[in-house]
Coordinates of C-alpha atoms in Angstrom, one line a residue:
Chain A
X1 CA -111.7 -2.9 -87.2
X2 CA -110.3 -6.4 -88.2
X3 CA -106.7 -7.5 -88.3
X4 CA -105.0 -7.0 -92.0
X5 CA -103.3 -10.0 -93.7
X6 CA -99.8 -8.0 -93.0
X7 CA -100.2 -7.6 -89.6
X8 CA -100.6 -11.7 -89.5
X9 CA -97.1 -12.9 -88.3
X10 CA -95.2 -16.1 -89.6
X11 CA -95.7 -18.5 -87.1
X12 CA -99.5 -18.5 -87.4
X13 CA -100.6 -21.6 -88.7
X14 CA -104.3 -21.2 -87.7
X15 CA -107.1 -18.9 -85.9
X16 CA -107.5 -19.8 -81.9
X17 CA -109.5 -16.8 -81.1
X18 CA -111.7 -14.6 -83.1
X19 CA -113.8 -12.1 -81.6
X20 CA -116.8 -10.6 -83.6
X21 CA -119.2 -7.7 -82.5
X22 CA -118.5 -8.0 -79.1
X23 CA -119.8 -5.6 -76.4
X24 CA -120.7 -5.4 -73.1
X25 CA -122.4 -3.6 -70.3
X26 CA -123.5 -4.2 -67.0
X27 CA -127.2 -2.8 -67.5
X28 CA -125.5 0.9 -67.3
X29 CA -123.3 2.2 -69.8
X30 CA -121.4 0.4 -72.8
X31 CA -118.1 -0.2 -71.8
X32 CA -117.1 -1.5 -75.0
X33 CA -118.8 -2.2 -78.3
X34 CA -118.0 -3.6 -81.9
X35 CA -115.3 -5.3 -81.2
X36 CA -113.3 -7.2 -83.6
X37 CA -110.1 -9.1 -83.8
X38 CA -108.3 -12.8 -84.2
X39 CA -105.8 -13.9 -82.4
X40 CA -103.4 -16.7 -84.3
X41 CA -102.0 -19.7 -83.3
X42 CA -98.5 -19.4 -80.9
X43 CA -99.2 -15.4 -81.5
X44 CA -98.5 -13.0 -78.4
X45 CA -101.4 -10.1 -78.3
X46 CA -100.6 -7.2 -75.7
X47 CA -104.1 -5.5 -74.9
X48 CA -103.7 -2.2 -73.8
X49 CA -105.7 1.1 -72.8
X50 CA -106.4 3.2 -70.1
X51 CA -107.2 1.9 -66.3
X52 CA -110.9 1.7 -66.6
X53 CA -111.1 1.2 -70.0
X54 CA -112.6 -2.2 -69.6
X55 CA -109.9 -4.4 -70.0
X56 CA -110.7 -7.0 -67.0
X57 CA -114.0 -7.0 -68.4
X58 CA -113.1 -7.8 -71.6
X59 CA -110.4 -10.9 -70.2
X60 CA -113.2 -12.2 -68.5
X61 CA -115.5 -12.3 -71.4
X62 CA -112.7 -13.5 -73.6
X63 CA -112.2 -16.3 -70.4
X64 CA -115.8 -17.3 -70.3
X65 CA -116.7 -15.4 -67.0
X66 CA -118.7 -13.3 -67.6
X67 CA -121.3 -13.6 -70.6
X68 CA -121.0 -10.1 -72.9
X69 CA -123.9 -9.0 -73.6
X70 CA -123.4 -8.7 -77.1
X71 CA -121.2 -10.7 -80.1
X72 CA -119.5 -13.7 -80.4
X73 CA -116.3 -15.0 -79.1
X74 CA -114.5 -18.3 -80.5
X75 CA -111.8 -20.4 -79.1
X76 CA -110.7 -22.7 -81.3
X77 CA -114.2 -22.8 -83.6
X78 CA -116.0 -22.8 -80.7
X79 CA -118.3 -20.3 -79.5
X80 CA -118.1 -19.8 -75.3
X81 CA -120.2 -19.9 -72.8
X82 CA -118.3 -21.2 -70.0
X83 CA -114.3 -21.2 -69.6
X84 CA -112.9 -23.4 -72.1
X85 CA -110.9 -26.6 -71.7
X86 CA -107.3 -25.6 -73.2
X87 CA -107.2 -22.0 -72.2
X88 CA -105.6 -21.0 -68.7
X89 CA -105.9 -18.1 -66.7
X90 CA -103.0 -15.8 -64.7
X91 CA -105.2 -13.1 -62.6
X92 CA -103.6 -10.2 -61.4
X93 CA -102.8 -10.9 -57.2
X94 CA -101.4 -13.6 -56.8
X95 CA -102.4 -13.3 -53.2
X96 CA -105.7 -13.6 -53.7
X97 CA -105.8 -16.3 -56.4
X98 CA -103.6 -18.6 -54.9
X99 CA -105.0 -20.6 -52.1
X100 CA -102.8 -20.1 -48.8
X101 CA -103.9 -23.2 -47.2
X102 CA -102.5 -25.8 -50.1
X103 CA -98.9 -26.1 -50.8
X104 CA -97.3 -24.7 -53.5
X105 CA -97.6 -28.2 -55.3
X106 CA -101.0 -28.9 -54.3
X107 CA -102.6 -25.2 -55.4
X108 CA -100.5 -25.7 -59.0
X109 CA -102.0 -29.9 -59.0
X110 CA -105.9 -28.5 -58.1
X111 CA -107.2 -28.2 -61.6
X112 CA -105.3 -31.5 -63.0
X113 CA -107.1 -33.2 -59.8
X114 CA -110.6 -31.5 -61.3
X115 CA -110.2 -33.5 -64.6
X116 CA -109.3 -36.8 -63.2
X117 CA -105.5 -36.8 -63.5
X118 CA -104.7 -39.3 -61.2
X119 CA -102.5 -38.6 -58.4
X120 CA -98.6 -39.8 -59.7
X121 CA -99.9 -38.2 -63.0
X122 CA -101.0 -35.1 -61.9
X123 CA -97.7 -34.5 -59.5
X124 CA -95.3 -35.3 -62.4
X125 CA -97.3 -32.8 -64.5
X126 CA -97.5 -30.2 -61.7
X127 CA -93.4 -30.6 -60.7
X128 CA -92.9 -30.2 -64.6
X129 CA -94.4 -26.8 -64.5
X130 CA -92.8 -25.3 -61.7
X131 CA -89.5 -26.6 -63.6
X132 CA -90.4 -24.7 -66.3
X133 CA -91.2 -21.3 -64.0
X134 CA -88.0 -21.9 -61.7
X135 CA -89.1 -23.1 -58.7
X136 CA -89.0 -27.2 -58.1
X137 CA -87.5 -26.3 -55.0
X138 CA -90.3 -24.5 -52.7
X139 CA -92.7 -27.0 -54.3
X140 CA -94.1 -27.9 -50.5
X141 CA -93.8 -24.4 -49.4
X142 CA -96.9 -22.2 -48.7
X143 CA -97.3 -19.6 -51.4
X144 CA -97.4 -16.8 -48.7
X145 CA -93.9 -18.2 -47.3
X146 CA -92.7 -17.2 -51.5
X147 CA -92.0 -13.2 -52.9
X148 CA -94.4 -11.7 -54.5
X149 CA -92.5 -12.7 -57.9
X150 CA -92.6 -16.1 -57.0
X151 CA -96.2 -16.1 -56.1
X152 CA -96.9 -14.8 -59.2
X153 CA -94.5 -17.6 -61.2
X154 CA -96.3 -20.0 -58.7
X155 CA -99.6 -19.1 -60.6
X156 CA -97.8 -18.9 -63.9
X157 CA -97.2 -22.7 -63.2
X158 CA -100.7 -23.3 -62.1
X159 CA -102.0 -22.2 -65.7
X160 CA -99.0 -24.2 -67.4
X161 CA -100.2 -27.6 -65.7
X162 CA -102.9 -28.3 -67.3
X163 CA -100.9 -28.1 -71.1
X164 CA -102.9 -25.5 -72.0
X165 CA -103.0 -24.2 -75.9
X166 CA -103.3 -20.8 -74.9
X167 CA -102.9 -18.5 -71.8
X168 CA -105.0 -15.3 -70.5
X169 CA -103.2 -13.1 -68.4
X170 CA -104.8 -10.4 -66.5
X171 CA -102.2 -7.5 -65.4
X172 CA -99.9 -10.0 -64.2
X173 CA -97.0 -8.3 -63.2
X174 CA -98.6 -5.0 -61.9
X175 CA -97.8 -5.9 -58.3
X176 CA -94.6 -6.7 -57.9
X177 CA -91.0 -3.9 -58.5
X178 CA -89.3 -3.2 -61.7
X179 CA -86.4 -6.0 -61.8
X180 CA -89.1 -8.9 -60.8
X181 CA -91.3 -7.7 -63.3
X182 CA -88.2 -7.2 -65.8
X183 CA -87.5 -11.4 -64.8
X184 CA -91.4 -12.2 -65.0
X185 CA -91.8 -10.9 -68.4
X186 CA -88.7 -12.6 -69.7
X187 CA -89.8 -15.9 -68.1
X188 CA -93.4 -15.5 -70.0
X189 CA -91.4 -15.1 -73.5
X190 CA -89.3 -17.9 -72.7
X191 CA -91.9 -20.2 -71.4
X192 CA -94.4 -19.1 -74.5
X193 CA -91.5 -20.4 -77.3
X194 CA -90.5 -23.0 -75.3
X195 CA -94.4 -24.6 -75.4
X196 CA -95.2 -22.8 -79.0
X197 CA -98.5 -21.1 -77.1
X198 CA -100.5 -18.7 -77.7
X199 CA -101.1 -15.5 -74.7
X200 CA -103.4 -12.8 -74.3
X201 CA -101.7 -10.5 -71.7
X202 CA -103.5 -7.3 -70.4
X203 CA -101.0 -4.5 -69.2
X204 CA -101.2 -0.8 -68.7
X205 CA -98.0 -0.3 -69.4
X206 CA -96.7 0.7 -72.8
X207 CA -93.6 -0.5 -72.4
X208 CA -94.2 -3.7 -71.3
X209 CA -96.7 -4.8 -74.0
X210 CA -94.7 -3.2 -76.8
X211 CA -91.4 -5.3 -75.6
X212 CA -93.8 -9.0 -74.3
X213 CA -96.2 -8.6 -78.0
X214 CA -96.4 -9.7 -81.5
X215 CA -99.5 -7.5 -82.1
X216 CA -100.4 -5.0 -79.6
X217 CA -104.2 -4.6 -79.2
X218 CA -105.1 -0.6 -78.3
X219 CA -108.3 0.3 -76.6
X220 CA -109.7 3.5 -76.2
X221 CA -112.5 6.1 -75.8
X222 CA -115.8 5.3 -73.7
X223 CA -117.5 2.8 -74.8
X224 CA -113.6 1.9 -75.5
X225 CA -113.1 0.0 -79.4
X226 CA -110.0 -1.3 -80.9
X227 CA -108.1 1.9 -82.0
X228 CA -105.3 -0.3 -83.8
X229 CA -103.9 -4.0 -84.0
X230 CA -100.8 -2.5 -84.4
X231 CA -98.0 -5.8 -85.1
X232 CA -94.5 -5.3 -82.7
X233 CA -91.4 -6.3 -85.7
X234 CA -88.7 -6.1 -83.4
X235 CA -86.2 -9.1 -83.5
X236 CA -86.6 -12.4 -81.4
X237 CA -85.3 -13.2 -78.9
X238 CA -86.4 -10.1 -77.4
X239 CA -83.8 -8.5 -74.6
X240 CA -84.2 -6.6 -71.7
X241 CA -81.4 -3.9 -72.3
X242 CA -80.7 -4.3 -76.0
X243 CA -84.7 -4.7 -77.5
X244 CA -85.5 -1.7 -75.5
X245 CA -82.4 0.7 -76.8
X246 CA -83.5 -0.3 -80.4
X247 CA -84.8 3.1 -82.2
X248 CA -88.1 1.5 -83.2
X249 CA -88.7 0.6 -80.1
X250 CA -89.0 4.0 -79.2
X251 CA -90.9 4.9 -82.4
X252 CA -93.3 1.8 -81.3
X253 CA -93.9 3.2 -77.9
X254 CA -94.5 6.6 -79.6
X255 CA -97.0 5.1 -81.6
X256 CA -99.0 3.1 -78.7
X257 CA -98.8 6.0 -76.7
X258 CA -100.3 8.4 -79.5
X259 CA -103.1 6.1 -80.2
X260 CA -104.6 5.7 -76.8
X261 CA -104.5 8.9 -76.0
X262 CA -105.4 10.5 -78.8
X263 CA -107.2 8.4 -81.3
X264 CA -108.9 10.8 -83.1
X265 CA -105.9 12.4 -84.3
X266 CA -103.7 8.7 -84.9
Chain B
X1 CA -89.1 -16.6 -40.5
X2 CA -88.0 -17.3 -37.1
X3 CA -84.7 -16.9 -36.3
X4 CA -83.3 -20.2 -34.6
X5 CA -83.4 -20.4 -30.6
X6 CA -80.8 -22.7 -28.7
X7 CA -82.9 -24.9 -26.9
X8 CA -81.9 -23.8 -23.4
X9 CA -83.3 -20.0 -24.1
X10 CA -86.2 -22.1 -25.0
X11 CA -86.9 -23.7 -22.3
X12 CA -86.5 -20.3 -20.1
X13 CA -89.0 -19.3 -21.9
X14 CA -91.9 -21.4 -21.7
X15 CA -91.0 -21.5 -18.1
X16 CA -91.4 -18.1 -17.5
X17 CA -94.5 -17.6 -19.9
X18 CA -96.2 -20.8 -17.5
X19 CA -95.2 -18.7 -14.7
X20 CA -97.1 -16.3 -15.8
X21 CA -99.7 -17.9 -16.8
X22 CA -100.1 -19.9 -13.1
X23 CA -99.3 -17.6 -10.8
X24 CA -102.2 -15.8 -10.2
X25 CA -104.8 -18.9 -10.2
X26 CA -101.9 -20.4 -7.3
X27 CA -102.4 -17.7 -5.5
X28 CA -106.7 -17.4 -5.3
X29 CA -106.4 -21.3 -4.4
X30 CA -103.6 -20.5 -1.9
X31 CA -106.0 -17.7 -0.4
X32 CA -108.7 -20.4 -0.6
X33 CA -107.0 -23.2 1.5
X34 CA -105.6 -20.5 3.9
X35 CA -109.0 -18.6 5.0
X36 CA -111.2 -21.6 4.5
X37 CA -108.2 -23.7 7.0
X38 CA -110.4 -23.3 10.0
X39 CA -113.9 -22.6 8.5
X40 CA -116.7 -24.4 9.9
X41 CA -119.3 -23.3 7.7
X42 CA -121.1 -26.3 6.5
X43 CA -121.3 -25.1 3.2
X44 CA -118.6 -23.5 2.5
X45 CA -115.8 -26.4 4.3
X46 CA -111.9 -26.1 4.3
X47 CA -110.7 -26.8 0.8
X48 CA -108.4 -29.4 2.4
X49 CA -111.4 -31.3 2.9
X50 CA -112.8 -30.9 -0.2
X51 CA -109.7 -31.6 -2.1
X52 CA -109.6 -35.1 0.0
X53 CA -112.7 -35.5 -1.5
X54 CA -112.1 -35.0 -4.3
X55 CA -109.1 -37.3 -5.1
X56 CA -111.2 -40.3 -3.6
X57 CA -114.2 -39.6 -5.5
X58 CA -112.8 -39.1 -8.8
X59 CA -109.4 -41.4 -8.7
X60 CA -110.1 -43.4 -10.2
X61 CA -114.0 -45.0 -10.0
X62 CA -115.7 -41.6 -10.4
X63 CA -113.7 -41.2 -13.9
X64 CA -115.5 -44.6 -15.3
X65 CA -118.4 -44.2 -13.6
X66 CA -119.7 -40.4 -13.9
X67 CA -117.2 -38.6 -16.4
X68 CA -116.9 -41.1 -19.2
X69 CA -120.0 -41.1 -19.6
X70 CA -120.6 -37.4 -19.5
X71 CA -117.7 -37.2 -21.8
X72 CA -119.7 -39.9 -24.2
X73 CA -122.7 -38.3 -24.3
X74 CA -120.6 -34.1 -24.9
X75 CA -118.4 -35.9 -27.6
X76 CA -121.5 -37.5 -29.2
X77 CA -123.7 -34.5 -29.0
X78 CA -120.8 -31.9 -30.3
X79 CA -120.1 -34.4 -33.0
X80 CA -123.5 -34.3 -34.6
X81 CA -123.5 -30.6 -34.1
X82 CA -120.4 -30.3 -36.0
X83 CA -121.5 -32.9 -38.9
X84 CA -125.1 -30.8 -38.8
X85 CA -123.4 -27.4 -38.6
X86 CA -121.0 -27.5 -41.0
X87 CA -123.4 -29.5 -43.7
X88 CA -126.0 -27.1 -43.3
X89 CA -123.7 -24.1 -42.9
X90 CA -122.3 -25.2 -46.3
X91 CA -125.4 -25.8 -48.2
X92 CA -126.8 -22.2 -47.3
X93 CA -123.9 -20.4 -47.8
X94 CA -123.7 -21.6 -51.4
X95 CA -127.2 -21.1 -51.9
X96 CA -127.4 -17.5 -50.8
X97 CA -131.5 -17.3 -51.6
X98 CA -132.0 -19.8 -49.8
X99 CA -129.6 -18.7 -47.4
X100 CA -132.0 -15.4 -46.9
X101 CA -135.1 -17.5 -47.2
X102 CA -134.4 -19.1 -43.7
X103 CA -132.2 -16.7 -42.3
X104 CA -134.9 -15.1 -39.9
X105 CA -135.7 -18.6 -38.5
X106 CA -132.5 -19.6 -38.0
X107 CA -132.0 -16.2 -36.0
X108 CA -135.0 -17.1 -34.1
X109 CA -133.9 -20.6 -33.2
X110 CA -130.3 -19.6 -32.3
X111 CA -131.5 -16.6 -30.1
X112 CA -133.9 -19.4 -27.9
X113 CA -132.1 -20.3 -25.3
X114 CA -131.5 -24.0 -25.9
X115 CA -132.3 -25.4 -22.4
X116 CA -135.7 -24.2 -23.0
X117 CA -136.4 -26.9 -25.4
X118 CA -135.6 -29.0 -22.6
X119 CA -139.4 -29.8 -21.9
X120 CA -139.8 -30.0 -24.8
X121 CA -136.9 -32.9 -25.6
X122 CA -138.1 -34.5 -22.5
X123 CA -141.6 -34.9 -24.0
X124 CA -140.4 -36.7 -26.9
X125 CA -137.2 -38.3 -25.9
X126 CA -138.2 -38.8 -22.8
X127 CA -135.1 -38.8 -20.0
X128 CA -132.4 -40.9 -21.0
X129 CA -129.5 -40.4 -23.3
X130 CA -131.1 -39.8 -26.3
X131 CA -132.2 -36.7 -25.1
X132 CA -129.4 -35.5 -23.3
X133 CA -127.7 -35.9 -26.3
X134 CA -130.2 -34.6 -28.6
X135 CA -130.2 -31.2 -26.2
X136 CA -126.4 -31.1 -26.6
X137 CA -126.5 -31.4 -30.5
X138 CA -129.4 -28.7 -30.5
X139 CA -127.6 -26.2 -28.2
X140 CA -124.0 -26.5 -29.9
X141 CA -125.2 -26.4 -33.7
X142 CA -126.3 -22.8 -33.9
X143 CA -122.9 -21.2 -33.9
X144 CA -121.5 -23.6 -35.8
X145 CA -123.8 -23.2 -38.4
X146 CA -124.3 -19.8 -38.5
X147 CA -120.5 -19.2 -38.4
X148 CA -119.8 -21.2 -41.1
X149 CA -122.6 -19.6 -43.3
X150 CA -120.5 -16.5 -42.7
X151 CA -117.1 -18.3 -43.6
X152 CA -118.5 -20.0 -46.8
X153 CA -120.1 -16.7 -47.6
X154 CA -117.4 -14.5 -47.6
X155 CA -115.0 -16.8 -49.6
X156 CA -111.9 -14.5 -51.7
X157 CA -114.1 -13.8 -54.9
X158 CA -111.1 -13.6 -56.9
X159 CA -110.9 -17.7 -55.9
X160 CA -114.3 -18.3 -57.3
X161 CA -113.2 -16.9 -60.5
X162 CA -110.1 -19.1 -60.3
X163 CA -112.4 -22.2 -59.6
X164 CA -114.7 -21.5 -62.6
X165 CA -112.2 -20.9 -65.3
X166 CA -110.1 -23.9 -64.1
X167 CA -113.2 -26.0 -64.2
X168 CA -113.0 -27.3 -60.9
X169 CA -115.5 -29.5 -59.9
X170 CA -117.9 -28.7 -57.0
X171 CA -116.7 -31.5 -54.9
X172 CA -113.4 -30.2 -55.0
X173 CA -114.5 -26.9 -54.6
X174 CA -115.6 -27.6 -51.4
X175 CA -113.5 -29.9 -50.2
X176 CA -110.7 -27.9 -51.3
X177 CA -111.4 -24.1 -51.7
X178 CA -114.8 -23.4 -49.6
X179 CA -114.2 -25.2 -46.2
X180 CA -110.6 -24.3 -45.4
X181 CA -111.3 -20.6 -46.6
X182 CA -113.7 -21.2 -44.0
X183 CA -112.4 -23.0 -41.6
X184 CA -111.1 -20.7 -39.3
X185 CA -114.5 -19.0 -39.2
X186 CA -115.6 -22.4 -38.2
X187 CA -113.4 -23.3 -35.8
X188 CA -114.1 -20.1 -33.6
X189 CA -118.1 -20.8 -34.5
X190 CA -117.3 -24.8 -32.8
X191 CA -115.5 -23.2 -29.9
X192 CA -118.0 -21.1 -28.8
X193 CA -120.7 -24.4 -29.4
X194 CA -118.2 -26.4 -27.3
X195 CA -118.5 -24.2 -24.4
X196 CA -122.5 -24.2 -24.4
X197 CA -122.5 -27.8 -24.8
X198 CA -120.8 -28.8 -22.0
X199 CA -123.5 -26.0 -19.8
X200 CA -126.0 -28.4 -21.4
X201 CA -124.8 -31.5 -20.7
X202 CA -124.9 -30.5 -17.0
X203 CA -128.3 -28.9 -16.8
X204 CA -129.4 -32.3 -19.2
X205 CA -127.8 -34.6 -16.6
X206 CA -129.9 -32.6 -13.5
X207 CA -132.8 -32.8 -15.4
X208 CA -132.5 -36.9 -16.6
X209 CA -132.2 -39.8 -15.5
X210 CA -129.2 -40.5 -12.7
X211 CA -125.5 -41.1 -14.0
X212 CA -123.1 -38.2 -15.5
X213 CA -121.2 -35.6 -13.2
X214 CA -124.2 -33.3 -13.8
X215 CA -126.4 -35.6 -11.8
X216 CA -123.8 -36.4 -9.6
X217 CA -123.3 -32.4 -8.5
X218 CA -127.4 -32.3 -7.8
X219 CA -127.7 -35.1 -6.1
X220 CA -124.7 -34.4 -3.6
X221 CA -126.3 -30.9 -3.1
X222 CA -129.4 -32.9 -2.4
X223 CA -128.0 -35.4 0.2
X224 CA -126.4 -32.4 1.7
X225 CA -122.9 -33.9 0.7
X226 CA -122.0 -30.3 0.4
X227 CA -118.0 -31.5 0.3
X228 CA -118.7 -34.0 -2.3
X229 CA -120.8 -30.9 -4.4
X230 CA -117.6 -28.4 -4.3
X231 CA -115.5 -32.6 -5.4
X232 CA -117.6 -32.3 -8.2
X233 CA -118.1 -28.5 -9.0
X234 CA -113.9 -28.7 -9.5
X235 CA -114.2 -31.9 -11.5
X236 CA -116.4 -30.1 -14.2
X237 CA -114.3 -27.1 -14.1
X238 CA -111.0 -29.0 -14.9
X239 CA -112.9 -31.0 -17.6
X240 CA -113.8 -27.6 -19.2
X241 CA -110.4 -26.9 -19.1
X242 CA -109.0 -29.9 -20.9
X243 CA -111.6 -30.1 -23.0
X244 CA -110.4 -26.2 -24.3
X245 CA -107.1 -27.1 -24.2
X246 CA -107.6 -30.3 -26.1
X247 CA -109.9 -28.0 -29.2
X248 CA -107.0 -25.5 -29.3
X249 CA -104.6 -28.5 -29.5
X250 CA -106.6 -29.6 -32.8
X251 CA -107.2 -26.1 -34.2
X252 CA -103.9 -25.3 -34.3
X253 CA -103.1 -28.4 -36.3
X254 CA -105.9 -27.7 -38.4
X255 CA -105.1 -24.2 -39.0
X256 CA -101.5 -23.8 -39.1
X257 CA -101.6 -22.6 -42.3
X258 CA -103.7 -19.4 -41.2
X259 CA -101.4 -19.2 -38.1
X260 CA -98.5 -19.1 -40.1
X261 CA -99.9 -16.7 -42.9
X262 CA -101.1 -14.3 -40.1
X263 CA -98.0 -14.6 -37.7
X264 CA -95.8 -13.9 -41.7
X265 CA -98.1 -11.2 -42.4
X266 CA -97.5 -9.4 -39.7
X267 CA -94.0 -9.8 -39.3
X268 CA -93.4 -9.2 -43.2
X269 CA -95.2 -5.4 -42.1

């Protein structure tokens, strides 16, 4: 299944991943097979499906991981085989992807120091992002002296650093309660038009994907395939309280809902 | 977090965790000094006597003429370990094959008791420093090493998926990611080695030529100087004890990080 030229929204300008063919296994079963889909330019793509669908799996293909055992992926015309420069990462604990032992600063300045910012540079750059996620002021504070929210906008910043073009997130607010999650996900809208980039966000959660997404991504069945690239029109800037009371949001949901579990009948 | 103390509480405190902490050894020595008092045991003589001894032996000539350069010889000998440990800890906990390649030998080495190499050393080092300080090394590597195999080893894997797809480069992975994940591993791996080094710097210093508080224990015993034996027995015990004191001193500088993540974890529970 391949995105339709309708479901292509405005801002596109360009293709910054395409996926053709892909699957995967890990010598057992196929966990996924045949996928296809692009992702444009400053576009917002919610993946969702099932827990054990194969949705990490696919992130880390997608991230240049783990190398699928079948198809091509492209970021930016090129084919990977080893994570890309210009495409960041937000796993899913924060607790166990930051490093406790480095200062809030130092763990979001770790990659810049990897490709030879120097040392003014790469502090002005790191204090820049933690602007941008809210916290210049516990920049010399251990990440396990922060809230789990903050952790998480602590790696938020880490992947912002670096000026990526586009940004992978793994489940990223499936740890921490309702209200941070409710502030996370706004923060990720507002940071995404704020730097015109491009995310890939994995979620469980219908909800969340059908108010973060442009397109949402639906994967089902065992070996799971797309079941729809199904494109989210609601009105920007998205809101908390008044996006979610909106009719077709409901119908939206509905529709996510209907086609992961049942995709035969969708 | 800690809720603020007013410094005098403070100070109650650490006085009353010091009590606690002294009054038991005050009371053994007081026991000591009081049956001892009249003893005329030739080996065994009134710890007055002793402690006489031991405060004209050691203050302050004995300090520049036996102890520093014991302390030379533990400080060089731990230092290599440490450099030898940690490199080669490092390089086979990365490379895991490898890693299980040699695992058997190093298992081997580790479980001979160091001092038995001591012949050995002798043979080809013959009795002077080199070897003292080469049994030291040999003696305080294994635990360093094969503790820091273990820390390197079991590294978060979620970080070495954060290392690869932010393309950091192995020198900082190490210096960065791999040796303070683990350093606490290593730290309790270099306690451990400092312990057994300073057991061979004594047996080294009987064995060698003369000089170093190991000798100078022996050779007391041997010129039935049996107060100026028990002068130097408590010497070596004290310097164990400082020398303890002094690693904890530097791990807990080292590791405060770990400290205060534990000491939060727990408290956030």
């Amino acid at each position: 299944m391949t995105t339709t030229e309708a479901t292509k929204p405005d801002t596109r300008t360009g293709t910054v991943l395409e996926v053709r063919g892909l699957g995967h296994s890990y010598g057992g079963p196929q966990i996924f097979e045949g996928l296809d889909f692009t992702v444009g330019k400053g576009e917002f793509v919610c993946i969702v499906g099932p827990s054990g669908v194969g949705k990490s799996t696919l992130l880390q293909c997608l991230t240049g991981l783990i190398r699928p055992s079948e198809g091509d992926i492209l970021f930016e015309g090129k084919r990977v085989t080893e994570p890309p420069e210009g495409l960041a990462i937000v796993f899913q604990d924060y607790s166990r992807s930051l490093m406790p032992w480095l200062s809030v600063i130092d763990n979001v300045a770790l990659p810049l120091r990897s490709a030879g910012v120097k040392k003014a540079e790469r502090l002005a750059q790191a204090r820049q992002a933690l602007v941008e996620v809210g916290l210049s002021d516990v920049a010399q504070a251990y990440p396990w002296q922060l809230s789990g929210g903050m952790q998480q906008r602590v790696a938020i910043a880490r992947a912002l650093a670096s000026n990526p073009r586009a940004i992978i997130m793994d489940e990223p607010f499936a740890s921490v309660d309702a209200q941070t999650r409710a502030d996370l996900e706004d923060l990720v809208l507002r940071v995404r038009d704020h730097l015109g980039l491009t995310v890939m966000l994995v979620t469980h959660d219908i909800d969340e994907a059908v108010y973060l997404a442009d397109t949402v991504l639906a994967l089902s069945g065992r070996p799971a395939r797309v079941t729809a690239m199904l494109p989210i029109d609601l009105p920007k800037p998205r809101d908390q309280l008044s996006t979610k009371a909106l009719p077709e949001f409901a119908d939206l949901r509905a529709e996510v809902y209907t086609l992961i579990r049942n995709p035969a009948t969708a | 977090m800690v809720a603020p103390v007013r410094k005098g509480e403070q100070a109650v405190t650490v006085v009353r965790r010091l009590a606690w902490e002294l009054w038991l050894p005050a009371l053994l020595i007081a026991l000591w000094a009081i049956f001892s008092a009249t003893s005329t045991d030739p080996y065994f003589p009134p710890l007055s006597e002793i402690l006489d001894k031991f405060a004209d032996v050691w203050f302050f000539e004995g300090i520049r003429t036996e102890i520093w350069p014991s302390l030379q010889r533990l400080f060089v000998g731990f230092a290599l370990a440490c450099v030898a440990g940690v490199g080669l800890g490092l390089a086979l906990g990365v490379m895991t094959r490898v890693d299980n390649a040699v695992r058997p030998i190093v298992e081997f080495l580790r479980a001979t008791p160091g001092v038995a190499i001591l012949p050995v050393m002798i043979l080809l080092l013959g009795l002077g420093d080199s070897m003292k300080v080469a049994i030291i090394a040999l003696v305080a590597t294994w635990p360093i090493l094969l503790n820091t195999i273990d820390g390197v080893r079991s590294v978060e894997p979620v970080l070495h998926q954060v290392t690869a797809s932010y393309r950091i480069t192995l020198a900082d992975r190490i210096r960065f990611v791999i040796l303070p994940a683990a350093s606490p591993q290593i730290f309790a791996g270099a306690r451990t080695a400092l312990a057994i080094s300073i057991v061979a710097m004594v047996v080294a210093e009987m064995v060698g030529t003369p000089g170093g508080i190991g000798y100078y224990i022996l050779d007391a015993q041997r010129g039935f100087k049996i107060t100026s034996m028990w002068a130097g027995i408590i010497a070596l015990g004290i310097l164990g004890y400082l020398l303890n004191k002094l690693f904890a001193l530097v791990e807990r500088r080292v590791l405060a990080w770990h400290a205060g993540m534990t000491a939060h974890n727990r408290g956030g529970k």
